[in-house]
Every structure is written in structure tokens, then in C-alpha cells.
mmCIF file of C-alpha atoms and ligand atoms in Angstrom:
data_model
loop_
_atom_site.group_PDB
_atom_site.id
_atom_site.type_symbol
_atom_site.label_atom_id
_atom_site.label_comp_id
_atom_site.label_asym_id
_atom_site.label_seq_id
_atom_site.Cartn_x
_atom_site.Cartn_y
_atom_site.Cartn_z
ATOM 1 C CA UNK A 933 -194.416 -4.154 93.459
ATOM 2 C CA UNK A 934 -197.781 -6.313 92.689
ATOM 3 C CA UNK A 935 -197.681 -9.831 93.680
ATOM 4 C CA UNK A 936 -196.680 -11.215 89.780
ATOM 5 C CA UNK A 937 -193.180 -11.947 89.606
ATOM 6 C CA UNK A 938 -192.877 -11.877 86.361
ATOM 7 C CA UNK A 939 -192.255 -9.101 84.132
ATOM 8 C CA UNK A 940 -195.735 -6.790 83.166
ATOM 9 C CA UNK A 941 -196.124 -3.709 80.942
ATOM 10 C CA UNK A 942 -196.420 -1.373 83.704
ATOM 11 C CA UNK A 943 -192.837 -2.390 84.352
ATOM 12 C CA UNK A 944 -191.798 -0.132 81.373
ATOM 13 C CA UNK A 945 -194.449 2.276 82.106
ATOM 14 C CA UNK A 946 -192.264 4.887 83.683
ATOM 15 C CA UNK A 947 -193.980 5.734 86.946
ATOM 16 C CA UNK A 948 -193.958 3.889 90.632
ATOM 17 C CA UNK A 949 -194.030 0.089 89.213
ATOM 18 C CA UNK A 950 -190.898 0.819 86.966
ATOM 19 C CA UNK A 951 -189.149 2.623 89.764
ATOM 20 C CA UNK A 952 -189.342 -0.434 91.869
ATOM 21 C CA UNK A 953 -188.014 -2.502 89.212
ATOM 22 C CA UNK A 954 -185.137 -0.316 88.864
ATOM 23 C CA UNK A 955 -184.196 -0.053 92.855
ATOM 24 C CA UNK A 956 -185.119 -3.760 93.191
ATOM 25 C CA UNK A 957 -183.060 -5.712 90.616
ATOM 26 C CA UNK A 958 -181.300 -3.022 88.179
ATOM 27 C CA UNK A 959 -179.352 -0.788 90.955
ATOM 28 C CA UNK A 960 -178.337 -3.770 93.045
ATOM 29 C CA UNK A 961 -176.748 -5.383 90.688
ATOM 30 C CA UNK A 962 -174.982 -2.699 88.244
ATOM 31 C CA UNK A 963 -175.279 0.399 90.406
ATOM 32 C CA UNK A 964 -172.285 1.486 92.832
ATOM 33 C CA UNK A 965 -169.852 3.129 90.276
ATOM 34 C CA UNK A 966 -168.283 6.017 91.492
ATOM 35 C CA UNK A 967 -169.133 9.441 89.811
ATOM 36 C CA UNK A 968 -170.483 12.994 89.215
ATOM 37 C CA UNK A 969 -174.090 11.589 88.298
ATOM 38 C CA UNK A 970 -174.102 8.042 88.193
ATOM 39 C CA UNK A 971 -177.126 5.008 87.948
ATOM 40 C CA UNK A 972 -178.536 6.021 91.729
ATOM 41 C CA UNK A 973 -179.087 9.532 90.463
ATOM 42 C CA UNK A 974 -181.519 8.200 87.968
ATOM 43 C CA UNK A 975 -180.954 11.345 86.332
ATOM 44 C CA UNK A 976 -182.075 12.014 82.976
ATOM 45 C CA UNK A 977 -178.058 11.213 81.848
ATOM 46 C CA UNK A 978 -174.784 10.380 83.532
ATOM 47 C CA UNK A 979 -171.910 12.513 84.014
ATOM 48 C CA UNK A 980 -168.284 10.724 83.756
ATOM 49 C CA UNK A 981 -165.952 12.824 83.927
ATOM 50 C CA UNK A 982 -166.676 15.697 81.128
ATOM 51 C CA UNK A 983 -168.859 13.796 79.073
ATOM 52 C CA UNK A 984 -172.419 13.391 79.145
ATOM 53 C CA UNK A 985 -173.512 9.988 78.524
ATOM 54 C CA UNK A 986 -177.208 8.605 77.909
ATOM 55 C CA UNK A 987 -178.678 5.108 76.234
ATOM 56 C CA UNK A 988 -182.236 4.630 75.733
ATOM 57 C CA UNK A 989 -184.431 2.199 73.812
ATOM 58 C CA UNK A 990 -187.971 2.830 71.723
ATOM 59 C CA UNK A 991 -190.367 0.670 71.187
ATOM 60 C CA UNK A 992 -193.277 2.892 70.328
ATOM 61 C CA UNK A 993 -196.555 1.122 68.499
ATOM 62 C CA UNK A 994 -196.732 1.865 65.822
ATOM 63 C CA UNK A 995 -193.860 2.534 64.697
ATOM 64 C CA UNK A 996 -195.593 5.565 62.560
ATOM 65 C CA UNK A 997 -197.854 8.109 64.285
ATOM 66 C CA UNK A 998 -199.326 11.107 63.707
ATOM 67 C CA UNK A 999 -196.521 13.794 63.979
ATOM 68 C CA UNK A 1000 -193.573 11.606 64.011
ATOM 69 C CA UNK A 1001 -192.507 8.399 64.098
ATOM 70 C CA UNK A 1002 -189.684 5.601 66.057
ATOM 71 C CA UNK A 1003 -186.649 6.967 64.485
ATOM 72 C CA UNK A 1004 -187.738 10.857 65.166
ATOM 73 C CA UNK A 1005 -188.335 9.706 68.330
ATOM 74 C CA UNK A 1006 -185.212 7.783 69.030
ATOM 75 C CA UNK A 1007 -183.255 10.937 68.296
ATOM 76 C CA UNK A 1008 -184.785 13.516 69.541
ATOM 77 C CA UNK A 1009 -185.512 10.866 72.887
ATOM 78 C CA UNK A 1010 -181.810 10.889 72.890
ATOM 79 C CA UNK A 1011 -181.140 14.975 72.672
ATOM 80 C CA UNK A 1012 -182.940 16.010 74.644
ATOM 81 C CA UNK A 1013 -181.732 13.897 77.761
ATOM 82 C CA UNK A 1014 -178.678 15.053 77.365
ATOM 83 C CA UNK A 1015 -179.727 18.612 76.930
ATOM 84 C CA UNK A 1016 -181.883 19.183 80.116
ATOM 85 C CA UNK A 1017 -178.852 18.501 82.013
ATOM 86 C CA UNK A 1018 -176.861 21.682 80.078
ATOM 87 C CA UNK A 1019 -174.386 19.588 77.924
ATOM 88 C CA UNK A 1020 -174.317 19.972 74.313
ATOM 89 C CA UNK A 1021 -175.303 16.679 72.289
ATOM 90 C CA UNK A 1022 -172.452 15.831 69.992
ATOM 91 C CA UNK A 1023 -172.786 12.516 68.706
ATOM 92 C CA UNK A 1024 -175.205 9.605 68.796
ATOM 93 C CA UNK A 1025 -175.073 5.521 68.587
ATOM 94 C CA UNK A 1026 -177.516 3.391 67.508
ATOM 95 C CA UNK A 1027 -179.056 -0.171 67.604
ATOM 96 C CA UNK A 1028 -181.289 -1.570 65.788
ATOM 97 C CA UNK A 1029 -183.460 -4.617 66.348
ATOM 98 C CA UNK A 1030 -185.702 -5.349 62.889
ATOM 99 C CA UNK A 1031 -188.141 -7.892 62.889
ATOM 100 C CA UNK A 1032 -188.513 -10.457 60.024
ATOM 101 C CA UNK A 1033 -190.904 -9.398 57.070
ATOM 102 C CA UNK A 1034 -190.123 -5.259 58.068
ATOM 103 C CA UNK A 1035 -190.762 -4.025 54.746
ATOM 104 C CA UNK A 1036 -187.168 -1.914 53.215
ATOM 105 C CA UNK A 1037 -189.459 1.191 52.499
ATOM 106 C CA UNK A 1038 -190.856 1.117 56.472
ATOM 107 C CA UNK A 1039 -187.072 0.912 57.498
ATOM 108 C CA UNK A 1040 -186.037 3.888 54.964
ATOM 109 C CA UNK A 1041 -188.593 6.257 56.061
ATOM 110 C CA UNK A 1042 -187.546 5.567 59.888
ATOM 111 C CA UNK A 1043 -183.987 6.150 58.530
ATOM 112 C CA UNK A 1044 -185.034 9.430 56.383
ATOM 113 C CA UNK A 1045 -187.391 10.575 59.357
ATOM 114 C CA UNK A 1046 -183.373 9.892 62.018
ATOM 115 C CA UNK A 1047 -181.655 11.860 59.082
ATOM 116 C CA UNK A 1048 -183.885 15.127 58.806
ATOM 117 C CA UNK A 1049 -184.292 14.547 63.033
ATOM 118 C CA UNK A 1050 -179.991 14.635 63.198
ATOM 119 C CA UNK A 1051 -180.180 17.085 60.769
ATOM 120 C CA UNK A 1052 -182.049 19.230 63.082
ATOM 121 C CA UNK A 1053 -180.179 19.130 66.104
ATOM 122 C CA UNK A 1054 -176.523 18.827 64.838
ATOM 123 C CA UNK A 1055 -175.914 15.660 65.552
ATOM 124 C CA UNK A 1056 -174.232 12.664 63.790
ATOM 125 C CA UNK A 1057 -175.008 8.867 64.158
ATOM 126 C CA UNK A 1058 -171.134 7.283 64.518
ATOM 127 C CA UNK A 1059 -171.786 4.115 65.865
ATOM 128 C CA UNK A 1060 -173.981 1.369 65.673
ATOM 129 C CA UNK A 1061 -175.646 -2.308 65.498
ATOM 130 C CA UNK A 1062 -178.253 -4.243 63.584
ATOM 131 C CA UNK A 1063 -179.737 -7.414 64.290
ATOM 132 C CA UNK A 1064 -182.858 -8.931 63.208
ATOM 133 C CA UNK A 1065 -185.055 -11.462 65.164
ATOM 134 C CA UNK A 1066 -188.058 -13.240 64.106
ATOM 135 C CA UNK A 1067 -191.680 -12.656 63.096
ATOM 136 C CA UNK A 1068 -193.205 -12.112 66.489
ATOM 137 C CA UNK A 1069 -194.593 -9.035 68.946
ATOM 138 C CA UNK A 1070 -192.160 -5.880 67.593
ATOM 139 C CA UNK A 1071 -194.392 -4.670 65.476
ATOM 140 C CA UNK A 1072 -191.532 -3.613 62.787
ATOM 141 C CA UNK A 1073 -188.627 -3.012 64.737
ATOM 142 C CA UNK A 1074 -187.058 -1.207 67.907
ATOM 143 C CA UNK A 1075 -184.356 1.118 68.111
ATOM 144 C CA UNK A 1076 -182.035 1.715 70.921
ATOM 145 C CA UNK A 1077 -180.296 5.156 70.920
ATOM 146 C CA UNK A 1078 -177.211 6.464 72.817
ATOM 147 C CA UNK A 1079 -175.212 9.938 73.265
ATOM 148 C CA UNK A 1080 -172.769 11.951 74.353
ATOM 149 C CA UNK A 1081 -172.442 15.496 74.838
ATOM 150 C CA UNK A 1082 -170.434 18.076 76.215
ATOM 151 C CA UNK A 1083 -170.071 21.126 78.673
ATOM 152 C CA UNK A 1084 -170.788 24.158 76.559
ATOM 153 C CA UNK A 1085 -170.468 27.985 76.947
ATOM 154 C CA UNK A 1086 -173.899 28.618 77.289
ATOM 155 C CA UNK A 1087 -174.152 25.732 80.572
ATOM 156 C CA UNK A 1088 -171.148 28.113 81.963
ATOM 157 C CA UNK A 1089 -172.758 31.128 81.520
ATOM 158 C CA UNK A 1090 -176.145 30.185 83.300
ATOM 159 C CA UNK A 1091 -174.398 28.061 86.136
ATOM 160 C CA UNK A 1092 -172.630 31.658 86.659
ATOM 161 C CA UNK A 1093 -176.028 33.546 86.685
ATOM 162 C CA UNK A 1094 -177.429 31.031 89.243
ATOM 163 C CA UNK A 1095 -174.450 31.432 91.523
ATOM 164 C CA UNK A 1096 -175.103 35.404 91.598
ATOM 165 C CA UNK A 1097 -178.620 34.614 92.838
ATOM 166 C CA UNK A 1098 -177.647 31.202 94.703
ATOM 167 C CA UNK A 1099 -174.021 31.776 96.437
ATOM 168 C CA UNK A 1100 -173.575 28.264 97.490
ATOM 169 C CA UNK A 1101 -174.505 26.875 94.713
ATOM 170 C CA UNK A 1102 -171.990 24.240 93.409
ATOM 171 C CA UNK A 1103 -173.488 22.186 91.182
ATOM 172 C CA UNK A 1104 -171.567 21.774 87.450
ATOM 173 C CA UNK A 1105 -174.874 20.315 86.002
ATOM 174 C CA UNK A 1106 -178.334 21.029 85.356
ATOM 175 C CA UNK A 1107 -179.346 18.165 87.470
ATOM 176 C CA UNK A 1108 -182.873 16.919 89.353
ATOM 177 C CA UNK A 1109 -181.568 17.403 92.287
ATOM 178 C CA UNK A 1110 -180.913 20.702 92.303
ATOM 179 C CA UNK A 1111 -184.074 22.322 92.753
ATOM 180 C CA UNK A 1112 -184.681 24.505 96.066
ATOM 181 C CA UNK A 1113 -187.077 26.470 97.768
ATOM 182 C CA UNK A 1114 -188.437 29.582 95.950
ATOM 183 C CA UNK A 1115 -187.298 28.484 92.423
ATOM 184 C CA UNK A 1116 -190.291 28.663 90.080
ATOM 185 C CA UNK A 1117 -191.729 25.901 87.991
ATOM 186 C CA UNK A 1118 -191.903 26.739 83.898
ATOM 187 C CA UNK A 1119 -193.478 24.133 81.285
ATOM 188 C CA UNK A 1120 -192.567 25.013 78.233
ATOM 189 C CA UNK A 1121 -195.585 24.162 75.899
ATOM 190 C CA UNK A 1122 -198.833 22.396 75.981
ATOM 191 C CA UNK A 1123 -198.934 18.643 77.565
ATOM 192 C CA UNK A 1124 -200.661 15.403 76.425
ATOM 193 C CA UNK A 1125 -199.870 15.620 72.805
ATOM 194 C CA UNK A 1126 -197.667 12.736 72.132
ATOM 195 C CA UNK A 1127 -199.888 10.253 74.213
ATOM 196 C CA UNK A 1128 -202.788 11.209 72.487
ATOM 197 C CA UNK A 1129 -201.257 10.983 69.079
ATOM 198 C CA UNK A 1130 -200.058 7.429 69.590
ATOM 199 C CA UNK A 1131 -203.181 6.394 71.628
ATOM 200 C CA UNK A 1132 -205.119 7.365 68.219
ATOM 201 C CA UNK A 1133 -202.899 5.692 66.032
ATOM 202 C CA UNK A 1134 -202.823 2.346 67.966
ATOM 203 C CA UNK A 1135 -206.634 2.168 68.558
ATOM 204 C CA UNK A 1136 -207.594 3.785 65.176
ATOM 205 C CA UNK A 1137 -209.385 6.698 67.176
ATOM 206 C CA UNK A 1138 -209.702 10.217 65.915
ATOM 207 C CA UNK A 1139 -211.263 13.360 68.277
ATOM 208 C CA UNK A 1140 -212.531 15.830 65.719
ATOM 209 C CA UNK A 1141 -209.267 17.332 64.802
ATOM 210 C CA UNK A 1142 -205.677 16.285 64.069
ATOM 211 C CA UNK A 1143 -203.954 15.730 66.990
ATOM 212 C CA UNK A 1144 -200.230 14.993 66.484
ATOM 213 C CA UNK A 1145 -197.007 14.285 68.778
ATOM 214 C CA UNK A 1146 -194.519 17.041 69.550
ATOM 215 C CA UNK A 1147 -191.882 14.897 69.246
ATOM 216 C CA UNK A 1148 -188.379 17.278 68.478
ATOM 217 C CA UNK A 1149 -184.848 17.811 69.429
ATOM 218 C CA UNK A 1150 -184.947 20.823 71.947
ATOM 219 C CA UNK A 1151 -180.976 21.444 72.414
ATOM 220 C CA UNK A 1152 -181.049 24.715 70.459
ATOM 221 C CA UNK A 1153 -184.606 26.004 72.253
ATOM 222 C CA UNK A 1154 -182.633 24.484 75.508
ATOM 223 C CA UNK A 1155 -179.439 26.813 74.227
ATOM 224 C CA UNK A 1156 -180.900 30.098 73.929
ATOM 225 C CA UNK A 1157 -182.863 29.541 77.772
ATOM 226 C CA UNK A 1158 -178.861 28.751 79.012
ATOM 227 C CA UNK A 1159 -177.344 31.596 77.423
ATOM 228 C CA UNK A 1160 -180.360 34.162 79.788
ATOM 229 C CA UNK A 1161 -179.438 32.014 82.624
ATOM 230 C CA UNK A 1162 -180.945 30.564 86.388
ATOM 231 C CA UNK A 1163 -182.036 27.452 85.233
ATOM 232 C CA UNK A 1164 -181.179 24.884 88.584
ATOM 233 C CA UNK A 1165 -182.599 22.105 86.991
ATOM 234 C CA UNK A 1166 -184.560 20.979 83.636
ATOM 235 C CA UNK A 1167 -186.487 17.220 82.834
ATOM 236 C CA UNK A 1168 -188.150 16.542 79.916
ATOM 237 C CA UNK A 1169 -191.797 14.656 81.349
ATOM 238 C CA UNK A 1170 -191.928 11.842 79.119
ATOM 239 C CA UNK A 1171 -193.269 8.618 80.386
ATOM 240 C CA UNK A 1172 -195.757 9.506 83.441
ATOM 241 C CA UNK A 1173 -195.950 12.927 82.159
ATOM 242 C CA UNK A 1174 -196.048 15.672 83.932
ATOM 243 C CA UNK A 1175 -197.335 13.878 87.133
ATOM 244 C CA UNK A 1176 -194.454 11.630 87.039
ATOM 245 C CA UNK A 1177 -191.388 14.294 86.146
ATOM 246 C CA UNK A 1178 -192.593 16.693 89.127
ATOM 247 C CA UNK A 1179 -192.417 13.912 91.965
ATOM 248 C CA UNK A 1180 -189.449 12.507 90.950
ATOM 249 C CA UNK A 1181 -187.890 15.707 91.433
ATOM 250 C CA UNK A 1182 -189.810 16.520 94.531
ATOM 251 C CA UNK A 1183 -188.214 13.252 95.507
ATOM 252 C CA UNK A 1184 -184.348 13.819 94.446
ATOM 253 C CA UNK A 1185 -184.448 17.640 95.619
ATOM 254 C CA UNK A 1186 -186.367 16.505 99.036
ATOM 255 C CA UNK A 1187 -188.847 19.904 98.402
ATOM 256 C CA UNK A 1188 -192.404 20.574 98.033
ATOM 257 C CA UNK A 1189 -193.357 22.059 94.785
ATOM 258 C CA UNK A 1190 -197.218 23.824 94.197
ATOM 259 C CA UNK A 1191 -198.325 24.017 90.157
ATOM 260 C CA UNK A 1192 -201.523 25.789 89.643
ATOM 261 C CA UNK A 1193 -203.679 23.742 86.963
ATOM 262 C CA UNK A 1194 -205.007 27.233 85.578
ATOM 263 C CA UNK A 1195 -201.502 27.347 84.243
ATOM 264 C CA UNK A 1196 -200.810 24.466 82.531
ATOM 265 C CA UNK A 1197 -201.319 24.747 79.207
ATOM 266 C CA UNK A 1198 -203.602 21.655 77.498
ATOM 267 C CA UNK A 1199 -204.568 21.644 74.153
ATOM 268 C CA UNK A 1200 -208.413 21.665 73.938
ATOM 269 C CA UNK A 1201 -209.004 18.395 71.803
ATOM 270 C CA UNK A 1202 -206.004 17.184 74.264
ATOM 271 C CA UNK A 1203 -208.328 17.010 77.313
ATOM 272 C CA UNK A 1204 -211.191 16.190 75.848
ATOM 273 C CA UNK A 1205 -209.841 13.444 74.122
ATOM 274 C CA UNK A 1206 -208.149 12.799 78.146
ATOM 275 C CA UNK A 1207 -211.925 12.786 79.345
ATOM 276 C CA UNK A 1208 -213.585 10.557 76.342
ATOM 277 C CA UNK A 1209 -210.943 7.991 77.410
ATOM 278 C CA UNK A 1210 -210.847 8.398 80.905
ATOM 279 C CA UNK A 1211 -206.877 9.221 81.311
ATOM 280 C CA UNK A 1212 -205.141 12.023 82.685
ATOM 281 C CA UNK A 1213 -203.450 14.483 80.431
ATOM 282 C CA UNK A 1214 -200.821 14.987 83.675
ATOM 283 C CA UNK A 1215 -199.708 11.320 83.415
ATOM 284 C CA UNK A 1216 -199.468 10.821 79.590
ATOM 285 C CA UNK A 1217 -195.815 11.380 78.085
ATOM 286 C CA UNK A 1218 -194.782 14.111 75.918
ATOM 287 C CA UNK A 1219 -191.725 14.319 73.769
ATOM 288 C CA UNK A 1220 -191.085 17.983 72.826
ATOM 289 C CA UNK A 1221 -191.350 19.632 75.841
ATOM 290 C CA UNK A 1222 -189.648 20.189 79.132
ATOM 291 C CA UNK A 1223 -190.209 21.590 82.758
ATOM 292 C CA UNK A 1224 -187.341 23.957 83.941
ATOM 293 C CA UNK A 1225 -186.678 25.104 87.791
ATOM 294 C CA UNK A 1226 -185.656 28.922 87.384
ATOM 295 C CA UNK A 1227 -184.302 30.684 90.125
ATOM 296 C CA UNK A 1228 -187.050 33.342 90.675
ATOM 297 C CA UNK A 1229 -185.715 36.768 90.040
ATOM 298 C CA UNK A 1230 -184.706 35.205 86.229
ATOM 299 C CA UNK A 1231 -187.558 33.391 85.665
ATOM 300 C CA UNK A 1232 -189.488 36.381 84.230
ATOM 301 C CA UNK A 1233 -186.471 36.625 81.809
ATOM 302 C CA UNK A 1234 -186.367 33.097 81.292
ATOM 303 C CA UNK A 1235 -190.133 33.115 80.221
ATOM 304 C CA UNK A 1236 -189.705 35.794 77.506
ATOM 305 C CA UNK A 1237 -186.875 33.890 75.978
ATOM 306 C CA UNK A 1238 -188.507 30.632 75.590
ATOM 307 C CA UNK A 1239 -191.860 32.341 74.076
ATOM 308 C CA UNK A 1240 -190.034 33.420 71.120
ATOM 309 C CA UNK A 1241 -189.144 30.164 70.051
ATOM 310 C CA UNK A 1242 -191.356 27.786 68.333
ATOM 311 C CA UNK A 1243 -190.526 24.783 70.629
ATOM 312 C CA UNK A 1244 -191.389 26.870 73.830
ATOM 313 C CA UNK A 1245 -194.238 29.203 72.672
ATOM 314 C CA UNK A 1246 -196.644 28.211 74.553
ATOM 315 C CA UNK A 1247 -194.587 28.174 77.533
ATOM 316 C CA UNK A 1248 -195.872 28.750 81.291
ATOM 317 C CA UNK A 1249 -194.997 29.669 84.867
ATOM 318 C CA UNK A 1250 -197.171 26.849 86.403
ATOM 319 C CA UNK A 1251 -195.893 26.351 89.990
ATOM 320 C CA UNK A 1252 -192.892 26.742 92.377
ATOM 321 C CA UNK A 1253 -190.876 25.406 94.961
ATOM 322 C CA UNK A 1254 -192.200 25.122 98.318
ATOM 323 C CA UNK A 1255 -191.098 24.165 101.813
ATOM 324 C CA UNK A 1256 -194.877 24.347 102.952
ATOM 325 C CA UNK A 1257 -194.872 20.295 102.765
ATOM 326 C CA UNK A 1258 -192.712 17.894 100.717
ATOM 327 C CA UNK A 1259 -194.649 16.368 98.065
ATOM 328 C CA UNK A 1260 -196.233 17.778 95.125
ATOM 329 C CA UNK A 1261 -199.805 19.641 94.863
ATOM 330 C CA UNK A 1262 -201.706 21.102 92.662
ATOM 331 C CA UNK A 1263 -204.265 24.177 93.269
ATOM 332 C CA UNK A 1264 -207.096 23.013 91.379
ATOM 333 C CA UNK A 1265 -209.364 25.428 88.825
ATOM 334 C CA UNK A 1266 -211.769 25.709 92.161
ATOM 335 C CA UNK A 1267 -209.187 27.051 94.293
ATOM 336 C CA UNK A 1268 -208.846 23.246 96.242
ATOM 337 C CA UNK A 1269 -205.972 21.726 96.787
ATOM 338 C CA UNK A 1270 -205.350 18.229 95.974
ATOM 339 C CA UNK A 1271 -201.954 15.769 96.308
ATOM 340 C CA UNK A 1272 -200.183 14.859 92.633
ATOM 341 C CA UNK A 1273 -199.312 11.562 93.376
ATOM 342 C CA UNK A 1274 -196.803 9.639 91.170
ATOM 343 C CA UNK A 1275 -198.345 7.701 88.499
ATOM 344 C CA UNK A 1276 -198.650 3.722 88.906
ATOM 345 C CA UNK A 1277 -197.198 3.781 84.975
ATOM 346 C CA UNK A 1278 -198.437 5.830 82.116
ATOM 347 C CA UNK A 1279 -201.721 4.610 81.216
ATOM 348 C CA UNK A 1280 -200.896 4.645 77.055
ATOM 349 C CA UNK A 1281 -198.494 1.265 76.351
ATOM 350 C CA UNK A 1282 -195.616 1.192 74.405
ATOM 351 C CA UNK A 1283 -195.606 5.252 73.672
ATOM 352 C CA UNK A 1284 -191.956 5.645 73.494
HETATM 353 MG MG1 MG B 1270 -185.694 12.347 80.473
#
């Protein structure tokens, strides 16, 4: 941790200076309760008992962007943790915190935009809270979002395809940990959309052509990948990107994994908009897209399935598991080889 001792932004930045929060105050004090995936897993979602159970606050600026907005995002934020670890969202809760002076056609569109985004994935809101505080640094409002979900048929029928490849494999989750030598790496679409998008609507920057955040629900493109089968382990690489999803499961799995940056798909105006501001497209957080472990002989099959849906079109093979060293590295366009460290934070504030 740096030498403040006071709270900074980096501190919600995802990354290593929000991971040291989190061991350093958070699990100390409310960690240590007994189950399948509890607080130490720092999973993407708990397990108790049969549920699936996830809580998660947004505080994007603004609160409009191109491509989506805080309520889309508060959903599909939501879905999409529970989905990558193979339940089935069912229903959500959620708090709101308005600010003062928010204008009642701001707060209807971020309810419309929560509506069409439930809509989408099948969910329902059936719980909730609203307070308001006063005029000050919210910029509108902020909207914490929780969910449940459930074991489905499709999370049955791929944990049984992994066990036919994997015999002593026992997990009953799609979980981080999972991951083991030989598995393959897939992204599912192109990375560095969302932080771009957000970056150009808070600093009133444009990069010769539109670029918007992928913010969705993925359960159903999530569904279909289940019902092939072989996933170990899925994470969707929000905060810290892709940088910061891969080592944390490098971390929890205690493996080496290789991507090949030839693979991984970036959107053209993406990096160069990456380069013009001097960030990394690998550390910037996406919200429509998710990195799945595949046991290898399914992975192929796996591949085909998620191209034919528009979520996971673009979808890649763009590393695997590796017990050559335990950390992450990428094989660079050159043919080099160079360490992905974990990110300090993700260098665009307040994207989520
Ligand atoms: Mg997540």
C-alpha cells in the first residue's frame, strides 16, 4: 500500500492497490464465514448453499456514456457475475443513492435504460432502497446492485463434460480457481471498449469514430457456451482489464498462463485511442465480455459456439495454461516475451 493512509482513487481501481485494501481491512474484519465460495475466494460471487449471491456498487462518470449508461451497467454488472460462475441469474436488488438537484428525466432514463437491460436477461428487480444525499461529488447518483441465481441444467451438463476430460475434477462451480495446466485461454470479443467510451465522455474527447461501451447481460451467450461444455472457469475482466482478470486467476489457480498478443482482438480506434493517451488497452475495463478456461480438447467446440452469437463474435483463443513458470506472459507481436504484471489500478477513474 503507498504511504497515505487515507482512502485514494486507486483504492477502487480494481488492481494491486484495491487488493491490499481488501486483505488489509475488509477480510480481517468480515471474512471467516464458512462456505462453498466465500469473501477469501474473492470470486466473482459467493456460493451459500445453492444460491449464488453477488452485491456490487456503480459509480460510473458520467452517469451517461456512449453505448450505455449507470443503470445498464448496474444490471448487466450484476449478471454477469453471477453468470461466469455457471448459475442462472434469477432476481436482482437494488439501491439507490440520488444526489440533490438529479433531474426526474436523468433518473427515468437510468430506470428505462435497468428496464430494457432486465428485460434482456430475464431478470426482475424485487427488492430495493432509495436515499438521497446532498449536492456534492456524485455526479447524479450511484446505484448499488445485488443478485441471486441458481444451479441450472446447462452448469450440470458442462461440469459433466469437464469431468469426462478431467476425472478428478470436483468442483460444483465455474470458479477462478479452477483453472489447470493445458486448459486454453478464450476472450470472447474485442477489449478496451468500455474504458475508452467513458474516458471520451468524461474528458469530452472523440478519436475519429464512435467508440462506444459493450456494456450487456451475457447469461444467455454464457448459456449456450455451458450447454457445449469444458468450461473450468470464466471472469468477466472488468476493472484492470484483461491484465488484471488473468493474474488474479494465475494467482487463485497457482498456474502460469501464456496469451499471445497477435490474438487478442482490439478494436483499431481502441488502441490508437490507448496510444494517443498513453494507457494500456490490457488494463482498461470492459463490460460485455469475458475470458473462459476451456479444457483443451472442447475448446475448438467451445470457439464455434460463441462465434455465432453476437456477444461473442469476435471471440479468440489467445493463450493457455502453463506450468512453464507461474505468473502470466505474454508473447509479444515480435515473438519476445514479456511478464503481464497486475495493474497498480485501472488507469480510467470512476468507469464502473
Ligand atoms: Mg467479475
Amino acid at each position: 500500500m503507498q504511504n497515505s493512509e487515507r482512502i485514494i482513487m486507486a483504492h477502487g481501481a480494481g488492481g494491486a492497490v484495491m487488493g491490499t485494501l481488501i486483505e488489509r481491512f475488509v477480510l480481517p474484519y468480515l471474512g471467516g464465514f464458512q462456505t462453498e465460495v466465500g469473501l477469501e475466494a474473492l470470486d466473482d460471487a459467493a456460493v451459500v448453499g445453492e444460491v449464488v449471491f453477488k452485491s456490487d456498487s456503480h459509480v460510473v462518470r458520467p452517469i451517461f456514456f456512449p453505448g450505455g449508461d449507470i443503470g445498464r451497467l448496474a444490471v448487466a454488472g450484476t449478471v454477469n457475475d453471477l453468470a461466469v460462475l455457471g448459475a442462472e441469474p434469477v432476481a436482482l436488488g437494488c439501491g439507490f443513492v440520488l444526489e440533490e438537484g438529479l433531474d426526474f428525466s436523468d433518473f427515468e432514463l437510468v430506470l428505462e435504460s435497468m428496464k430494457t437491460s432486465c428485460d434482456e436477461a430475464g431478470v426482475f428487480v424485487v427488492t430495493g432502497d432509495t436515499k438521497v444525499v446532498e449536492k456534492g461529488a456524485l455526479g447524479g447518483l450511484v446505484v448499488n446492485m445485488s443478485g441471486i441465481g441458481k444451479r441450472s441444467k446447462a452448469l450440470a451438463h458442462n461440469l459433466a463434460v469437464v469431468r469426462k476430460c478431467w476425472r478428478n475434477f470436483d468442483a460444483r462451480w465455474v470458479l477462478d480457481k479452477n483453472l489447470r495446466v493445458g486448459n486454453k485461454i478464450i476472450l470472447s470479443g474485442t477489449i478496451g471498449d468500455h474504458g475508452l467510451a467513458v474516458l471520451s465522455a468524461q474528458e469530452g474527447l472523440t478519436f475519429g469514430s464512435k467508440i462506444a461501451s459493450d456494456v450487456k447481460p451475457l447469461n444467455h451467450m454464457i448459456e449456450q457456451v455451458l450447454e457445449v461444455g469444458g468450461v473450468v472457469s470464466m471472469k468477466d475482466p472488468t476493472r484492470g482489464g484483461l491484465a488484471n482478470a488473468l493474474n488474479e486467476w494465475s494467482v487463485k489457480a497457482k498456474v502460469g498462463i501464456l496469451v499471445h498478443e497477435e490474438n487478442i482482438p482490439i478494436r483499431n480506434d481502441v488502441r490508437i485511442g490507448c496510444e494517443m493517451l498513453g494507457i494500456d488497452p490490457l488494463e482498461v475495463g470492459n463490460e460485455g465480455k469475458i475470458i473462459l478456461g476451456v479444457e483443451d480438447e472442447m475448446t475448438n467446440d467451445v470457439l464455434a459456439v460463441l462465434k455465432r452469437t453476437k456477444e461473442g463474435k469476435d471471440a479468440e483463443i489467445i493463450g493457455e495454461v502453463t506450468d512453464e513458470f507461474s505468473l502470466v506472459a505474454m508473447k509479444t507481436v515480435v515473438g519476445g516475451r514479456r511478464i503481464l504484471p497486475m495493474p497498480v489500478g485501472d488507469p480510467v477513474p470512476r468507469i464502473c
